[in-house]
Amino acid sequence: MNYENILVAIEERVATITINRPAKLNALNKETISDLSKAIKLLSKNEEVRAIILTGSGEKAFVAGADISEFANYTVVEGAQLAAEGQETLFDFIENLKKPVIAAVNGFALGGGLELAMACHFRVASDNAKMGLPEVTLGLIPGYGGTQRLPQLIGKGRAMEMIMTAAMISAEEAKQYGLVNHVVPQGELLSFTTVIAQKIIKNAPFAIAKAIKAINANFEDGKNGFDTEIKSFGKCFGTQDFKEGTTAFLEKRKAEFTGK
Ligand code: COA
């Protein structure tokens, strides 16, 4: 499938989605959100694909935010609708995907861009990356989950400061905060992230999906993460992959997982 604002490539079971509006620093307009949402839905059903990497085109930006020109004249109702639709169709959808999604942050990740990276399961940054939630400079607050995911990732005090000052932090600071897991030279960002993805997909896909679900349950209102873990742990025993993993261990060979 061809998209207007993103590129999708699949290699050795890892899909790389590149947000491709470099002239606008890959800002997320409605079409881009819709392209991303459609592509990720399709990839989630594609049995060939076991992991997804999300990055931005060019060397300057991952995503410089939601497209400000689009919502400059919005009303209260339209503003709330924009946030609700975006959260449902893209940001929450990524967070709850059964396949791992890794953000390769290759430059500015601001506003909706950082929120997109934070919706991914974890983040790797290039050394030139800069991250921030500058919405208050526009008279707004983050609307794609930033007020919730930033404190989850870096703690309440740091999130309060970052959101209220609108300050950008460097890739190294982001690593110190736990916002990104690794910082690498820009030229190595995709190869480094792909190596991590390849390492993940050697493991049992059903178990990976259940691990995502159980970890996320810790952050969901009204959910007891320990209960989710117990149920998910139990379900793993009913899979062919569990039989294959344990048999391969006992036979001293590499497991061949099918996702069944
Ligand atoms: N929405 C819409 N357009 C954006 C954008 C956004 N979030 N971020 C950048 N752009 C556009 C600029 O308007 C400019 O377009 P133009 O060439 O047609 O005028 C183009 O991308 C290049 O950006 P520019 O500002 O010229 O680059 P810069 O290197 O001087 O500054 C930034 C880079 C990231 C510091 C700056 O673009 C910026 O502050 N962007 C907005 C960040 C933001 O507030 N995001 C949160 C939105 S909720």
mmCIF file of C-alpha atoms and ligand atoms in Angstrom:
data_model
loop_
_atom_site.group_PDB
_atom_site.id
_atom_site.type_symbol
_atom_site.label_atom_id
_atom_site.label_comp_id
_atom_site.label_asym_id
_atom_site.label_seq_id
_atom_site.Cartn_x
_atom_site.Cartn_y
_atom_site.Cartn_z
ATOM 1 C CA MET A 1 0.000 0.000 0.000
ATOM 2 C CA ASN A 2 1.212 3.520 -0.842
ATOM 3 C CA TYR A 3 0.913 6.387 1.599
ATOM 4 C CA GLU A 4 1.179 10.127 1.099
ATOM 5 C CA ASN A 5 3.174 10.969 4.217
ATOM 6 C CA ILE A 6 4.995 7.839 5.343
ATOM 7 C CA LEU A 7 7.264 5.160 3.888
ATOM 8 C CA VAL A 8 7.024 1.516 4.926
ATOM 9 C CA ALA A 9 9.799 -1.031 4.353
ATOM 10 C CA ILE A 10 9.891 -4.627 5.547
ATOM 11 C CA GLU A 11 13.176 -6.477 5.889
ATOM 12 C CA GLU A 12 13.844 -9.712 7.727
ATOM 13 C CA ARG A 13 10.504 -9.535 9.545
ATOM 14 C CA VAL A 14 11.099 -5.997 10.858
ATOM 15 C CA ALA A 15 9.002 -3.176 9.410
ATOM 16 C CA THR A 16 10.432 0.341 9.411
ATOM 17 C CA ILE A 17 7.970 3.192 9.113
ATOM 18 C CA THR A 18 9.499 6.549 8.170
ATOM 19 C CA ILE A 19 7.402 9.667 8.680
ATOM 20 C CA ASN A 20 8.113 11.563 5.519
ATOM 21 C CA ARG A 21 7.254 15.291 5.548
ATOM 22 C CA PRO A 22 10.785 16.658 5.891
ATOM 23 C CA ALA A 23 9.862 20.164 4.645
ATOM 24 C CA LYS A 24 7.571 20.458 7.702
ATOM 25 C CA LEU A 25 9.970 18.606 10.008
ATOM 26 C CA ASN A 26 7.616 15.595 9.803
ATOM 27 C CA ALA A 27 4.866 17.463 11.719
ATOM 28 C CA LEU A 28 1.822 15.282 12.316
ATOM 29 C CA ASN A 29 -1.105 16.534 10.280
ATOM 30 C CA LYS A 30 -4.363 14.571 10.147
ATOM 31 C CA GLU A 31 -3.347 12.657 6.998
ATOM 32 C CA THR A 32 -0.066 11.584 8.573
ATOM 33 C CA ILE A 33 -1.867 10.351 11.680
ATOM 34 C CA SER A 34 -4.303 8.487 9.464
ATOM 35 C CA ASP A 35 -1.474 6.982 7.334
ATOM 36 C CA LEU A 36 0.372 5.871 10.473
ATOM 37 C CA SER A 37 -2.736 4.382 11.986
ATOM 38 C CA LYS A 38 -3.623 2.460 8.775
ATOM 39 C CA ALA A 39 -0.069 1.222 8.265
ATOM 40 C CA ILE A 40 0.332 0.024 11.843
ATOM 41 C CA LYS A 41 -3.047 -1.745 11.693
ATOM 42 C CA LEU A 42 -1.992 -3.568 8.529
ATOM 43 C CA LEU A 43 1.433 -4.460 9.941
ATOM 44 C CA SER A 44 -0.168 -5.750 13.127
ATOM 45 C CA LYS A 45 -2.090 -8.291 10.994
ATOM 46 C CA ASN A 46 0.826 -9.137 8.709
ATOM 47 C CA GLU A 47 2.224 -12.479 9.905
ATOM 48 C CA GLU A 48 5.551 -11.813 8.202
ATOM 49 C CA VAL A 49 6.164 -8.800 10.470
ATOM 50 C CA ARG A 50 7.246 -9.324 14.066
ATOM 51 C CA ALA A 51 8.481 -5.853 15.097
ATOM 52 C CA ILE A 52 8.080 -2.246 13.988
ATOM 53 C CA ILE A 53 10.552 0.639 14.058
ATOM 54 C CA LEU A 54 9.214 4.179 13.808
ATOM 55 C CA THR A 55 11.502 6.988 12.642
ATOM 56 C CA GLY A 56 11.493 10.328 10.822
ATOM 57 C CA SER A 57 12.942 11.222 7.428
ATOM 58 C CA GLY A 58 15.949 13.507 7.130
ATOM 59 C CA GLU A 59 18.598 14.282 9.714
ATOM 60 C CA LYS A 60 16.824 17.079 11.529
ATOM 61 C CA ALA A 61 13.557 15.816 12.958
ATOM 62 C CA PHE A 62 11.795 12.721 14.182
ATOM 63 C CA VAL A 63 8.542 14.713 14.429
ATOM 64 C CA ALA A 64 8.432 18.434 15.356
ATOM 65 C CA GLY A 65 4.940 18.113 16.810
ATOM 66 C CA ALA A 66 1.341 18.141 15.750
ATOM 67 C CA ASP A 67 0.836 20.363 12.696
ATOM 68 C CA ILE A 68 0.185 23.749 14.278
ATOM 69 C CA SER A 69 -1.270 25.222 11.062
ATOM 70 C CA GLU A 70 -4.089 22.678 11.186
ATOM 71 C CA PHE A 71 -5.510 23.430 14.624
ATOM 72 C CA ALA A 72 -4.752 27.159 14.934
ATOM 73 C CA ASN A 73 -8.470 28.041 14.561
ATOM 74 C CA TYR A 74 -10.018 25.124 16.431
ATOM 75 C CA THR A 75 -12.815 25.524 18.981
ATOM 76 C CA VAL A 76 -13.012 23.861 22.422
ATOM 77 C CA VAL A 77 -14.996 20.958 20.972
ATOM 78 C CA GLU A 78 -12.709 20.502 17.962
ATOM 79 C CA GLY A 79 -9.646 20.587 20.223
ATOM 80 C CA ALA A 80 -10.999 17.846 22.468
ATOM 81 C CA GLN A 81 -11.998 15.808 19.408
ATOM 82 C CA LEU A 82 -8.516 16.137 17.892
ATOM 83 C CA ALA A 83 -6.908 14.768 21.072
ATOM 84 C CA ALA A 84 -9.484 11.996 21.549
ATOM 85 C CA GLU A 85 -9.274 10.734 17.955
ATOM 86 C CA GLY A 86 -5.484 10.871 17.881
ATOM 87 C CA GLN A 87 -5.159 9.040 21.185
ATOM 88 C CA GLU A 88 -7.595 6.315 20.172
ATOM 89 C CA THR A 89 -6.520 5.709 16.586
ATOM 90 C CA LEU A 90 -2.772 6.044 16.988
ATOM 91 C CA PHE A 91 -1.118 6.677 20.350
ATOM 92 C CA ASP A 92 -3.057 4.210 22.529
ATOM 93 C CA PHE A 93 -3.210 1.795 19.605
ATOM 94 C CA ILE A 94 0.602 1.697 19.378
ATOM 95 C CA GLU A 95 1.027 1.342 23.135
ATOM 96 C CA ASN A 96 -1.304 -1.662 23.179
ATOM 97 C CA LEU A 97 -0.042 -3.314 20.000
ATOM 98 C CA LYS A 98 0.858 -6.989 20.384
ATOM 99 C CA LYS A 99 4.059 -6.493 18.400
ATOM 100 C CA PRO A 100 6.954 -4.440 19.744
ATOM 101 C CA VAL A 101 7.173 -0.890 18.412
ATOM 102 C CA ILE A 102 10.490 0.939 18.888
ATOM 103 C CA ALA A 103 10.975 4.655 18.258
ATOM 104 C CA ALA A 104 14.261 5.569 16.558
ATOM 105 C CA VAL A 105 14.369 9.269 17.440
ATOM 106 C CA ASN A 106 16.572 10.870 14.785
ATOM 107 C CA GLY A 107 16.272 14.584 15.662
ATOM 108 C CA PHE A 108 13.642 16.920 17.148
ATOM 109 C CA ALA A 109 10.889 15.026 18.969
ATOM 110 C CA LEU A 110 8.643 17.819 20.157
ATOM 111 C CA GLY A 111 5.043 17.926 21.325
ATOM 112 C CA GLY A 112 3.103 15.241 19.443
ATOM 113 C CA GLY A 113 6.465 13.913 18.211
ATOM 114 C CA LEU A 114 7.694 13.137 21.706
ATOM 115 C CA GLU A 115 4.220 11.848 22.567
ATOM 116 C CA LEU A 116 4.444 9.487 19.594
ATOM 117 C CA ALA A 117 7.881 8.278 20.702
ATOM 118 C CA MET A 118 6.544 7.797 24.241
ATOM 119 C CA ALA A 119 3.605 5.720 22.980
ATOM 120 C CA CYS A 120 6.151 3.288 21.490
ATOM 121 C CA HIS A 121 7.349 0.478 23.748
ATOM 122 C CA PHE A 122 10.804 2.045 24.121
ATOM 123 C CA ARG A 123 13.084 4.576 22.460
ATOM 124 C CA VAL A 124 16.564 4.821 20.969
ATOM 125 C CA ALA A 125 17.894 8.308 20.123
ATOM 126 C CA SER A 126 20.571 9.700 17.845
ATOM 127 C CA ASP A 127 23.104 11.971 19.538
ATOM 128 C CA ASN A 128 21.639 15.111 17.891
ATOM 129 C CA ALA A 129 18.072 14.416 19.110
ATOM 130 C CA LYS A 130 16.256 17.033 21.154
ATOM 131 C CA MET A 131 13.088 16.293 23.082
ATOM 132 C CA GLY A 132 10.438 18.435 24.704
ATOM 133 C CA LEU A 133 6.754 19.165 25.187
ATOM 134 C CA PRO A 134 6.497 22.871 24.227
ATOM 135 C CA GLU A 135 2.676 23.041 24.075
ATOM 136 C CA VAL A 136 2.367 25.659 26.839
ATOM 137 C CA THR A 137 4.264 28.093 24.584
ATOM 138 C CA LEU A 138 1.238 27.817 22.268
ATOM 139 C CA GLY A 139 -1.322 28.212 25.058
ATOM 140 C CA LEU A 140 -2.000 24.455 25.111
ATOM 141 C CA ILE A 141 -1.095 21.358 27.071
ATOM 142 C CA PRO A 142 0.051 18.061 25.542
ATOM 143 C CA GLY A 143 -3.020 16.293 24.120
ATOM 144 C CA TYR A 144 -1.705 12.988 22.823
ATOM 145 C CA GLY A 145 -0.974 11.437 26.212
ATOM 146 C CA GLY A 146 2.087 13.516 27.138
ATOM 147 C CA THR A 147 0.863 14.548 30.590
ATOM 148 C CA GLN A 148 0.403 10.852 31.439
ATOM 149 C CA ARG A 149 3.289 9.065 29.726
ATOM 150 C CA LEU A 150 6.054 11.574 30.518
ATOM 151 C CA PRO A 151 5.614 11.251 34.334
ATOM 152 C CA GLN A 152 5.344 7.456 33.932
ATOM 153 C CA LEU A 153 8.705 7.433 32.185
ATOM 154 C CA ILE A 154 10.729 10.103 33.994
ATOM 155 C CA GLY A 155 8.835 10.803 37.250
ATOM 156 C CA LYS A 156 6.360 13.479 38.241
ATOM 157 C CA GLY A 157 8.761 16.258 39.250
ATOM 158 C CA ARG A 158 10.830 16.129 36.091
ATOM 159 C CA ALA A 159 7.692 15.902 33.934
ATOM 160 C CA MET A 160 6.159 18.900 35.709
ATOM 161 C CA GLU A 161 9.319 20.909 35.054
ATOM 162 C CA MET A 162 9.668 19.838 31.406
ATOM 163 C CA ILE A 163 6.026 20.545 30.591
ATOM 164 C CA MET A 164 5.807 23.854 32.483
ATOM 165 C CA THR A 165 9.133 25.270 31.220
ATOM 166 C CA ALA A 166 8.606 23.840 27.703
ATOM 167 C CA ALA A 167 12.364 23.243 27.712
ATOM 168 C CA MET A 168 14.043 20.848 25.307
ATOM 169 C CA ILE A 169 16.427 18.236 26.648
ATOM 170 C CA SER A 170 19.363 16.651 24.823
ATOM 171 C CA ALA A 171 19.586 12.970 23.937
ATOM 172 C CA GLU A 172 22.078 12.417 26.771
ATOM 173 C CA GLU A 173 19.775 14.091 29.309
ATOM 174 C CA ALA A 174 16.892 11.999 27.982
ATOM 175 C CA LYS A 175 18.987 8.889 28.607
ATOM 176 C CA GLN A 176 19.802 10.002 32.152
ATOM 177 C CA TYR A 177 16.072 10.559 32.745
ATOM 178 C CA GLY A 178 15.182 7.103 31.392
ATOM 179 C CA LEU A 179 13.211 8.619 28.510
ATOM 180 C CA VAL A 180 15.408 6.877 25.934
ATOM 181 C CA ASN A 181 17.277 3.618 26.460
ATOM 182 C CA HIS A 182 20.276 4.270 24.211
ATOM 183 C CA VAL A 183 22.005 7.185 22.459
ATOM 184 C CA VAL A 184 24.004 6.414 19.318
ATOM 185 C CA PRO A 185 25.622 8.425 16.489
ATOM 186 C CA GLN A 186 22.993 9.444 13.944
ATOM 187 C CA GLY A 187 24.488 7.299 11.160
ATOM 188 C CA GLU A 188 24.115 4.192 13.328
ATOM 189 C CA LEU A 189 20.615 4.839 14.651
ATOM 190 C CA LEU A 190 18.661 2.540 12.354
ATOM 191 C CA SER A 191 21.206 -0.278 12.281
ATOM 192 C CA PHE A 192 21.503 -0.198 16.086
ATOM 193 C CA THR A 193 17.715 -0.193 16.543
ATOM 194 C CA THR A 194 17.318 -2.980 13.993
ATOM 195 C CA VAL A 195 19.785 -5.154 15.932
ATOM 196 C CA ILE A 196 17.601 -4.755 19.051
ATOM 197 C CA ALA A 197 14.466 -5.566 17.035
ATOM 198 C CA GLN A 198 16.146 -8.675 15.585
ATOM 199 C CA LYS A 199 17.100 -9.788 19.088
ATOM 200 C CA ILE A 200 13.491 -9.405 20.266
ATOM 201 C CA ILE A 201 11.967 -11.304 17.358
ATOM 202 C CA LYS A 202 14.074 -14.375 18.021
ATOM 203 C CA ASN A 203 11.853 -14.837 21.089
ATOM 204 C CA ALA A 204 8.321 -16.235 21.243
ATOM 205 C CA PRO A 205 5.846 -13.721 19.710
ATOM 206 C CA PHE A 206 2.894 -14.763 21.926
ATOM 207 C CA ALA A 207 5.050 -14.324 25.027
ATOM 208 C CA ILE A 208 6.262 -10.912 23.772
ATOM 209 C CA ALA A 209 2.634 -9.839 23.260
ATOM 210 C CA LYS A 210 1.701 -10.983 26.762
ATOM 211 C CA ALA A 211 4.737 -9.232 28.265
ATOM 212 C CA ILE A 212 3.626 -5.946 26.625
ATOM 213 C CA LYS A 213 0.105 -6.463 27.971
ATOM 214 C CA ALA A 214 1.234 -7.253 31.526
ATOM 215 C CA ILE A 215 3.699 -4.352 31.701
ATOM 216 C CA ASN A 216 1.090 -1.917 30.352
ATOM 217 C CA ALA A 217 -1.456 -3.171 32.915
ATOM 218 C CA ASN A 218 0.627 -1.550 35.656
ATOM 219 C CA PHE A 219 -0.300 1.845 34.214
ATOM 220 C CA GLU A 220 -3.982 1.245 33.470
ATOM 221 C CA ASP A 221 -6.678 2.581 35.764
ATOM 222 C CA GLY A 222 -8.603 -0.109 37.575
ATOM 223 C CA LYS A 223 -6.278 -2.913 36.422
ATOM 224 C CA ASN A 224 -4.237 -5.068 38.744
ATOM 225 C CA GLY A 225 -1.027 -5.740 36.858
ATOM 226 C CA PHE A 226 -0.195 -8.766 39.006
ATOM 227 C CA ASP A 227 -3.538 -10.386 38.034
ATOM 228 C CA THR A 228 -2.879 -9.634 34.367
ATOM 229 C CA GLU A 229 0.553 -11.194 34.725
ATOM 230 C CA ILE A 230 -0.845 -14.368 36.351
ATOM 231 C CA LYS A 231 -3.484 -14.833 33.602
ATOM 232 C CA SER A 232 -1.041 -14.073 30.807
ATOM 233 C CA PHE A 233 1.610 -16.366 32.305
ATOM 234 C CA GLY A 234 -0.974 -19.179 32.410
ATOM 235 C CA LYS A 235 -2.021 -18.622 28.784
ATOM 236 C CA CYS A 236 1.569 -19.019 27.613
ATOM 237 C CA PHE A 237 1.462 -22.663 28.788
ATOM 238 C CA GLY A 238 -1.199 -23.378 26.158
ATOM 239 C CA THR A 239 0.995 -22.367 23.195
ATOM 240 C CA GLN A 240 3.062 -24.439 20.789
ATOM 241 C CA ASP A 241 5.843 -21.907 21.309
ATOM 242 C CA PHE A 242 6.025 -22.792 25.014
ATOM 243 C CA LYS A 243 6.415 -26.481 24.086
ATOM 244 C CA GLU A 244 9.020 -25.554 21.472
ATOM 245 C CA GLY A 245 10.949 -23.232 23.829
ATOM 246 C CA THR A 246 11.150 -25.718 26.682
ATOM 247 C CA THR A 247 11.830 -28.717 24.385
ATOM 248 C CA ALA A 248 14.582 -26.823 22.545
ATOM 249 C CA PHE A 249 16.194 -25.913 25.874
ATOM 250 C CA LEU A 250 16.145 -29.524 27.054
ATOM 251 C CA GLU A 251 17.441 -30.749 23.671
ATOM 252 C CA LYS A 252 20.192 -28.099 23.761
ATOM 253 C CA ARG A 253 19.173 -26.528 20.431
ATOM 254 C CA LYS A 254 17.833 -23.152 19.281
ATOM 255 C CA ALA A 255 14.053 -22.749 19.473
ATOM 256 C CA GLU A 256 12.122 -22.088 16.256
ATOM 257 C CA PHE A 257 9.077 -20.070 17.262
ATOM 258 C CA THR A 258 6.005 -19.825 15.042
ATOM 259 C CA GLY A 259 3.846 -17.512 17.122
ATOM 260 C CA LYS A 260 1.296 -20.296 17.696
HETATM 261 N N1 COA B 1 3.626 22.289 12.798
HETATM 262 C C1 COA B 1 3.613 22.820 11.559
HETATM 263 N N2 COA B 1 4.715 23.169 10.895
HETATM 264 C C2 COA B 1 5.891 22.980 11.514
HETATM 265 C C3 COA B 1 5.989 22.444 12.799
HETATM 266 C C4 COA B 1 4.783 22.106 13.459
HETATM 267 N N3 COA B 1 4.766 21.560 14.676
HETATM 268 N N4 COA B 1 7.293 22.411 13.143
HETATM 269 C C5 COA B 1 7.987 22.877 12.110
HETATM 270 N N5 COA B 1 7.153 23.231 11.116
HETATM 271 C C6 COA B 1 7.495 23.801 9.801
HETATM 272 C C7 COA B 1 7.851 25.272 9.905
HETATM 273 O O1 COA B 1 6.679 26.061 9.919
HETATM 274 C C8 COA B 1 8.675 25.439 8.639
HETATM 275 O O2 COA B 1 7.793 25.492 7.533
HETATM 276 P P1 COA B 1 8.013 26.631 6.374
HETATM 277 O O3 COA B 1 9.395 26.360 5.857
HETATM 278 O O4 COA B 1 6.924 26.344 5.403
HETATM 279 O O5 COA B 1 7.917 27.961 7.080
HETATM 280 C C9 COA B 1 9.432 24.123 8.537
HETATM 281 O O6 COA B 1 8.686 23.183 9.311
HETATM 282 C C10 COA B 1 10.841 24.188 9.083
HETATM 283 O O7 COA B 1 10.767 24.643 10.434
HETATM 284 P P2 COA B 1 11.601 25.908 10.988
HETATM 285 O O8 COA B 1 10.879 26.447 12.179
HETATM 286 O O9 COA B 1 11.912 26.851 9.882
HETATM 287 O O10 COA B 1 12.968 25.170 11.443
HETATM 288 P P3 COA B 1 13.984 25.686 12.536
HETATM 289 O O11 COA B 1 15.195 24.831 12.389
HETATM 290 O O12 COA B 1 14.154 27.145 12.504
HETATM 291 O O13 COA B 1 13.261 25.313 13.954
HETATM 292 C C11 COA B 1 12.013 23.933 15.476
HETATM 293 C C12 COA B 1 13.030 23.971 14.310
HETATM 294 C C13 COA B 1 11.646 22.475 15.698
HETATM 295 C C14 COA B 1 12.680 24.503 16.727
HETATM 296 C C15 COA B 1 10.774 24.760 15.109
HETATM 297 O O14 COA B 1 10.308 24.344 13.838
HETATM 298 C C16 COA B 1 9.628 24.652 16.086
HETATM 299 O O15 COA B 1 9.679 25.221 17.168
HETATM 300 N N6 COA B 1 8.549 23.913 15.692
HETATM 301 C C17 COA B 1 7.345 23.800 16.480
HETATM 302 C C18 COA B 1 7.552 22.914 17.681
HETATM 303 C C19 COA B 1 6.306 22.815 18.510
HETATM 304 O O16 COA B 1 5.859 23.761 19.134
HETATM 305 N N7 COA B 1 5.697 21.624 18.531
HETATM 306 C C20 COA B 1 4.553 21.350 19.318
HETATM 307 C C21 COA B 1 3.324 21.437 18.511
HETATM 308 S S1 COA B 1 1.908 20.985 19.486
#
